[in-house]
Short mmCIF file of C-alpha atoms in Angstrom, two decimals:
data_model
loop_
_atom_site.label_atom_id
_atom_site.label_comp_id
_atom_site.label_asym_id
_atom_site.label_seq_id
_atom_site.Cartn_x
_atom_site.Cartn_y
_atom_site.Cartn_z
CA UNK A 29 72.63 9.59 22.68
CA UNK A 30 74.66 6.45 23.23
CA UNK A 31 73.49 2.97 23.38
CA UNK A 32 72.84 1.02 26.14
CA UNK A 33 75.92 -1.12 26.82
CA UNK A 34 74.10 -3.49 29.16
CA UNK A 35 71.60 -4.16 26.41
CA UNK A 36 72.86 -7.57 24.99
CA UNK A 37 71.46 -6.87 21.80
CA UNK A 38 73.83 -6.08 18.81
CA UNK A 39 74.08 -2.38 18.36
CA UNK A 40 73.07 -2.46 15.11
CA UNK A 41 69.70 -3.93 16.47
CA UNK A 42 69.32 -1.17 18.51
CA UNK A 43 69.89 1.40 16.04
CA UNK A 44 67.21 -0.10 13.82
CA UNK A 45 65.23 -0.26 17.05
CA UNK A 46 65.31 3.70 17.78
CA UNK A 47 64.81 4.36 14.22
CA UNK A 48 61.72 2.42 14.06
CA UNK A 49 60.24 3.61 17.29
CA UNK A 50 60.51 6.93 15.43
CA UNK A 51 58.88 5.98 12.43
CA UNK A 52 56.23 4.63 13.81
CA UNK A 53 55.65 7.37 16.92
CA UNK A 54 55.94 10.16 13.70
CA UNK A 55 59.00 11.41 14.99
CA UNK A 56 59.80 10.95 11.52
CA UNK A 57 56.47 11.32 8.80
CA UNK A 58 56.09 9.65 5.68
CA UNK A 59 57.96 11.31 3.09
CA UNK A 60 60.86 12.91 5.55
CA UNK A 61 64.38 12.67 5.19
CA UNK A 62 65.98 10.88 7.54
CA UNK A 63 69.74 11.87 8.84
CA UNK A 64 72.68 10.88 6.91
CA UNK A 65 74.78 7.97 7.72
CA UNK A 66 76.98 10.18 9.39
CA UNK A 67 74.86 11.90 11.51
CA UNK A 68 72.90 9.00 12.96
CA UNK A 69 76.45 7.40 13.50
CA UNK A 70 77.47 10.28 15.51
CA UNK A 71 73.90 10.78 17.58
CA UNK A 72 74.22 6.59 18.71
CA UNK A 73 77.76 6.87 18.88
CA UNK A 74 78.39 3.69 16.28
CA UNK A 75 80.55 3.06 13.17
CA UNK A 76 78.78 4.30 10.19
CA UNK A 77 78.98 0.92 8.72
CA UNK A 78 76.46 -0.32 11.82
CA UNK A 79 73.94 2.97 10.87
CA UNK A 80 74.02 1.04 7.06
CA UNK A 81 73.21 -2.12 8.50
CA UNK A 82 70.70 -0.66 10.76
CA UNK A 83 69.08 1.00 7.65
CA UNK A 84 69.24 -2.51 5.62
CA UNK A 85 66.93 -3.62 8.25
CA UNK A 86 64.01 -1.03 8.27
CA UNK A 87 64.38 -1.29 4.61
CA UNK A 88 63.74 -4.80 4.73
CA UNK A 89 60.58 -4.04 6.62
CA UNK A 90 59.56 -1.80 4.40
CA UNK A 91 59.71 1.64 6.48
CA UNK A 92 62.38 2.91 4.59
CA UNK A 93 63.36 3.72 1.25
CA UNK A 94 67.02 4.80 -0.75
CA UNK A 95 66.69 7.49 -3.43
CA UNK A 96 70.27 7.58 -5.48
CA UNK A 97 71.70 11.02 -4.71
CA UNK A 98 69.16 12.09 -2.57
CA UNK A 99 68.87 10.22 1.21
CA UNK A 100 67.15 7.88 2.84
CA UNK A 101 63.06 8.64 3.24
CA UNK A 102 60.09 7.48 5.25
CA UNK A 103 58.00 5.60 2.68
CA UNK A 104 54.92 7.51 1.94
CA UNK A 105 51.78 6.35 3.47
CA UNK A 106 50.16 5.55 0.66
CA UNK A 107 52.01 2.33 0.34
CA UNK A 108 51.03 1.18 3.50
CA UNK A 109 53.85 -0.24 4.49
CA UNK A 110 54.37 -2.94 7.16
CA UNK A 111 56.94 -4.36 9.17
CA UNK A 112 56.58 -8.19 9.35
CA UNK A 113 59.49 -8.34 12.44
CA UNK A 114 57.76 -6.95 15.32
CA UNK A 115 54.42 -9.61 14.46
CA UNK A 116 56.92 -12.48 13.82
CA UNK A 117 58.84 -11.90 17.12
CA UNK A 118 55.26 -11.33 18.59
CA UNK A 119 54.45 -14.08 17.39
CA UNK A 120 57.35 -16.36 19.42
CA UNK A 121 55.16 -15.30 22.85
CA UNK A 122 52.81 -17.78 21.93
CA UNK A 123 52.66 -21.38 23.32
CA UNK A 124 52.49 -23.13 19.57
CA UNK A 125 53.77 -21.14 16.79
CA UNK A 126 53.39 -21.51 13.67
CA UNK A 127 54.88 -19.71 10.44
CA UNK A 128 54.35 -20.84 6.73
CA UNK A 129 56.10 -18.96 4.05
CA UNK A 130 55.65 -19.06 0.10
CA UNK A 131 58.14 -17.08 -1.82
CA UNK A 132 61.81 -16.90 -3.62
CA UNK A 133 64.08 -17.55 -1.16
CA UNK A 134 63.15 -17.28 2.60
CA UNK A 135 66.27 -14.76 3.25
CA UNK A 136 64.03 -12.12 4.54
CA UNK A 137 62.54 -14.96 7.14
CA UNK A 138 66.05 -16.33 8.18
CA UNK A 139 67.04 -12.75 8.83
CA UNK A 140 63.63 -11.99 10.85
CA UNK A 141 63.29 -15.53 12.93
CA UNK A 142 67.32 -14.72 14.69
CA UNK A 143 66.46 -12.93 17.43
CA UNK A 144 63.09 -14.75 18.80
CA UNK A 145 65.62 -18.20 17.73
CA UNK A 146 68.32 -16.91 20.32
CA UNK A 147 65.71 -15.63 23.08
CA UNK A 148 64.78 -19.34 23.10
CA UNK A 149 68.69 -20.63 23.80
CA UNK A 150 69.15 -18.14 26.42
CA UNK A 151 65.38 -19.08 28.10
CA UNK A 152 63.68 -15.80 27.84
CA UNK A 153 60.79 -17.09 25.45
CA UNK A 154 59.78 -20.86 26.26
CA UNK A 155 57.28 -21.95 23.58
CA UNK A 156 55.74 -25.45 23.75
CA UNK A 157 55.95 -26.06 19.70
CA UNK A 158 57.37 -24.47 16.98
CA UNK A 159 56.15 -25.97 13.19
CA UNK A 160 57.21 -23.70 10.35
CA UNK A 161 56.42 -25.08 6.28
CA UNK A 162 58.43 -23.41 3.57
CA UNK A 163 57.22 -22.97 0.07
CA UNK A 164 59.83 -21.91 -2.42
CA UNK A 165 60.30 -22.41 -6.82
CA UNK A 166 62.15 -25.92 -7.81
CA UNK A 167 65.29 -24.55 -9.00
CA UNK A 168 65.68 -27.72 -11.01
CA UNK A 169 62.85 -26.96 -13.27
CA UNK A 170 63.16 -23.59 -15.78
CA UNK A 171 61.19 -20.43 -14.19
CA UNK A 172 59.72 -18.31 -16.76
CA UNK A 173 60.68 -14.91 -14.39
CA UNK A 174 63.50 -14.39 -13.45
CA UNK A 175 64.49 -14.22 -17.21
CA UNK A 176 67.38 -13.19 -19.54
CA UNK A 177 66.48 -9.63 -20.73
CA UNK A 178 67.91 -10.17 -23.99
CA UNK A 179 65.52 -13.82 -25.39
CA UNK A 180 63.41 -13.48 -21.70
CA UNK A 181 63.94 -17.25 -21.42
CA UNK A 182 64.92 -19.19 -18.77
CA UNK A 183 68.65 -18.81 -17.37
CA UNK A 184 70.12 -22.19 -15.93
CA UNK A 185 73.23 -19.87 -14.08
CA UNK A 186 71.14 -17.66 -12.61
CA UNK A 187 68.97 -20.64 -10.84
CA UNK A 188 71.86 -22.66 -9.88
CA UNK A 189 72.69 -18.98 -7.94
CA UNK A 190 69.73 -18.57 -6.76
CA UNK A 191 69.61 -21.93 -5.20
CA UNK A 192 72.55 -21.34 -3.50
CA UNK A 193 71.04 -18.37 -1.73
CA UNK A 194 67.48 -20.07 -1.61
CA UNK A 195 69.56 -23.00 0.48
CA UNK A 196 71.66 -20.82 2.90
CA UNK A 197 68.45 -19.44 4.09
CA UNK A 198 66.15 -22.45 3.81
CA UNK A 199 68.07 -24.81 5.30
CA UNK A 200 69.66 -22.43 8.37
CA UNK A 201 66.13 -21.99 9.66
CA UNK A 202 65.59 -26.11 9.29
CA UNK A 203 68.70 -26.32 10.93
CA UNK A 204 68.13 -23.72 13.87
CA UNK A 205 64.51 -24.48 14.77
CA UNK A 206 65.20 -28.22 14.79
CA UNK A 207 68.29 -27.59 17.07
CA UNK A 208 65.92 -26.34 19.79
CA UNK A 209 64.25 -29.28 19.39
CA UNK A 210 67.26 -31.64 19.58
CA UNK A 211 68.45 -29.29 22.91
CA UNK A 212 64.73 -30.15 24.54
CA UNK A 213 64.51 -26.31 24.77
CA UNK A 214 60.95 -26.97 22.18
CA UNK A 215 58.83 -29.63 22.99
CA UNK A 216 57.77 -29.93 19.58
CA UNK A 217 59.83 -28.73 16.84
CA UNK A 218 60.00 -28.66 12.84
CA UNK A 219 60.52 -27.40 10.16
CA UNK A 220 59.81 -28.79 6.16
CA UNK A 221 60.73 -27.02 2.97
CA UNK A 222 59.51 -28.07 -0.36
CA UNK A 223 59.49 -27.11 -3.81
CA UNK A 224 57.09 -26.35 -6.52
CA UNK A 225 57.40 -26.16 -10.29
CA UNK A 226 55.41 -22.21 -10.25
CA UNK A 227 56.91 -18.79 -10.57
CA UNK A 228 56.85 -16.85 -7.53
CA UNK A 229 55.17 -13.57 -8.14
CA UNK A 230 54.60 -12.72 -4.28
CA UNK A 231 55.45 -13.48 -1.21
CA UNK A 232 53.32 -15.04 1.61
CA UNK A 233 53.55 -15.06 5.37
CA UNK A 234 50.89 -16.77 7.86
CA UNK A 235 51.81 -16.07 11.33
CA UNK A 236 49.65 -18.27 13.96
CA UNK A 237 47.00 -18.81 11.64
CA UNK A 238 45.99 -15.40 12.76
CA UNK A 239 47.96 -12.73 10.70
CA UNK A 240 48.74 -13.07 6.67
CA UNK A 241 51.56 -10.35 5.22
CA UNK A 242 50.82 -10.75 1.19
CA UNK A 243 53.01 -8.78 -1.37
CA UNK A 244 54.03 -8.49 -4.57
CA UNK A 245 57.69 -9.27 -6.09
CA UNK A 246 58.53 -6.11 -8.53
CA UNK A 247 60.32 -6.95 -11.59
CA UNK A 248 63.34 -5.27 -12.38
CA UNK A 249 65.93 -5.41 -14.84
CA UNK A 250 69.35 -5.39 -13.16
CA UNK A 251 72.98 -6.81 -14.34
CA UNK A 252 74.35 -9.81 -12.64
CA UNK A 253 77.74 -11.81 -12.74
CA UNK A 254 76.94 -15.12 -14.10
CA UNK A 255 79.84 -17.46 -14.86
CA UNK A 256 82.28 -14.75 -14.49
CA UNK A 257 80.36 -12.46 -17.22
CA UNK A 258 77.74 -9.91 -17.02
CA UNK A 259 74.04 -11.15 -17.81
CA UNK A 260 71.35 -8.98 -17.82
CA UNK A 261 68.18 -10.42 -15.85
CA UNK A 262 64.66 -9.72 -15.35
CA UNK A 263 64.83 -10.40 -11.36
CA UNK A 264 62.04 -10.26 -8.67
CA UNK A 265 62.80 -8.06 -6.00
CA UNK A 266 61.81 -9.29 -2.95
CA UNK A 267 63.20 -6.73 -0.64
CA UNK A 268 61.50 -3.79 -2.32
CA UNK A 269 57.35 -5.85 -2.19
CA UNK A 270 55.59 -3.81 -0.11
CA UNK A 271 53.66 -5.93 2.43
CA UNK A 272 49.99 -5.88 3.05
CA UNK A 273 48.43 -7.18 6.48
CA UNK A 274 45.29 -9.07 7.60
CA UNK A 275 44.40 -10.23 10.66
CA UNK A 276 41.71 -12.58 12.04
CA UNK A 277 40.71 -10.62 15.01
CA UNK A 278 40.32 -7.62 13.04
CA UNK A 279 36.20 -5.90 13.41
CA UNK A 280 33.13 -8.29 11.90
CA UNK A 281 33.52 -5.37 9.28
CA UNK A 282 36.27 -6.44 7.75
CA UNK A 283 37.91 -9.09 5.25
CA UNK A 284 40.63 -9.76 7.55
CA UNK A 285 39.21 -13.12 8.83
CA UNK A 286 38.35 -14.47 5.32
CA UNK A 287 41.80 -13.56 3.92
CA UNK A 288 43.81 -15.71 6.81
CA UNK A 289 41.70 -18.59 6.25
CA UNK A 290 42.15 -17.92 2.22
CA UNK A 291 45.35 -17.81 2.46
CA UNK A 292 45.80 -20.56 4.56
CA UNK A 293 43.55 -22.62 1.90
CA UNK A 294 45.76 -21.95 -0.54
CA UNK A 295 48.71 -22.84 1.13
CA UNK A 296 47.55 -25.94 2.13
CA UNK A 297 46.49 -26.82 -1.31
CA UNK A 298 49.97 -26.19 -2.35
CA UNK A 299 51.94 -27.94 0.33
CA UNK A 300 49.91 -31.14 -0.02
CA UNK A 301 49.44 -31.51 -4.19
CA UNK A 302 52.15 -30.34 -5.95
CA UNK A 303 54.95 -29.40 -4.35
CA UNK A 304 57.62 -32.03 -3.23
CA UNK A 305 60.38 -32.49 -0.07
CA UNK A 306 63.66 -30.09 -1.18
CA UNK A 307 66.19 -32.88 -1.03
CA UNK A 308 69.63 -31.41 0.49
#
């Protein structure tokens, strides 16, 4: 089953594509086993090393999870799971889009916004305005998590590394979506990120003021290389929150509605009191 070599897409992309179409059709239930590495490299006809980024994707999204010496597995159910991709892309279809983010880092974004960025350049989506706000922790100010295991205090190395991940992501979406601007491919386009002096214990997305993805950062102790020696931290891992959805135009039944405009209340509240520009 070889990929489509007019599809301009990188294969990779269209690996992650077939496996999520499979997921999601129940090809694959919660709790299977999917193929090894090897196997889905042979089936698409790839490296293995573009089945592993493939799989870094749909674990990203939350479809997928590792167990050490076991496989890769559909996540259960239970957890609800839900891939923030296809909505944001959705989301690019739109005349005015608009995406506001509160969390560590905005990796997971950068990663996400790529493809609906380069449909734009190459004139396949034409929206009129593009605004997107970025919340994330003032790495100048101690955080009380992530922590040193050993005292649990604050660790000054492991902010000035985190900042240096927070800003590779941050700054490359300022960077891209303002390009478009510049190009006059987007009428109307910016983006802002600021800083606050809080602890990020989840992770917010509002997508067109219609659709919030809210979930929790797990702690988890893990050993990092800080200054050339090994530090133990308490770290929040933002790849493994599980994301929950609401939606606007859900049934009168539901909270859905209440929870976007919640959400967007409290984003607001955040952006325009205490949080302050993220000087480059």
């Amino acid at each position: 089953m070889a990929l489509d070599p007019d599809d301009p897409r990188p294969p990779y992309v269209q690996v992650a594509n077939a496996l999520r179409a499979a997921i999601l059709t129940k090809v694959f239930k919660a709790g299977d086993k999917l193929p090894s590495r090897a196997e889905l490299a042979k089936k698409y006809e790839v490296a293995p090393m573009t089945v592993q980024n493939a799989l870094r994707e749909l674990r990203d999204e939350g479809l997928i999870v590792s167990r050490q010496g076991s496989g890769v597995f559909v996540r259960e159910r239970t957890e609800r799971p839900v891939g923030l991709r296809p909505h944001i892309e959705r989301a690019f279809n739109a005349e005015r889009v608009t995406i506001d983010f509160a969390g560590f880092s905005g990796e997971t974004l950068h990663g996400i916004m790529q493809e609906p960025l380069d449909k734009i350049r190459i004139g396949r989506l034409t929206p009129e305005s593009i605004h997107v706000r970025i919340l994330v922790p003032d790495p100048r100010v101690p955080w009380s998590v992530p922590s040193t295991v050993d005292t649990r205090a604050d660790s000054p190395a492991f902010r000035k590394r985190a900042e240096e991940i927070m800003r590779r992501h941050t700054l490359a979406i300022v960077d891209n979506v303002t390009e478009l601007g510049a190009l006059g491919l987007v009428k109307d386009a910016t983006a802002e990120v600021r800083v606050h002096p809080a602890a990020p214990l989840f992770k917010l997305y509002l997508i067109n003021n219609e659709e919030a993805f809210f979930g929790f950062y797990p702690v988890r102790e893990h050993v990092l290389s800080l200054g050339g020696e090994p530090q133990a931290i308490y770290d929040l891992m933002g790849k493994d929150a599980i994301l929950f959805q609401h939606s606007s135009t859900d049934d009168d039944t539901s909270t859905g509605s209440q929870y976007v405009d919640q959400a967007r209340t409290w984003f607001d509240s955040m952006w325009n009191t205490i949080s302050t520009e993220y000087k480059r």
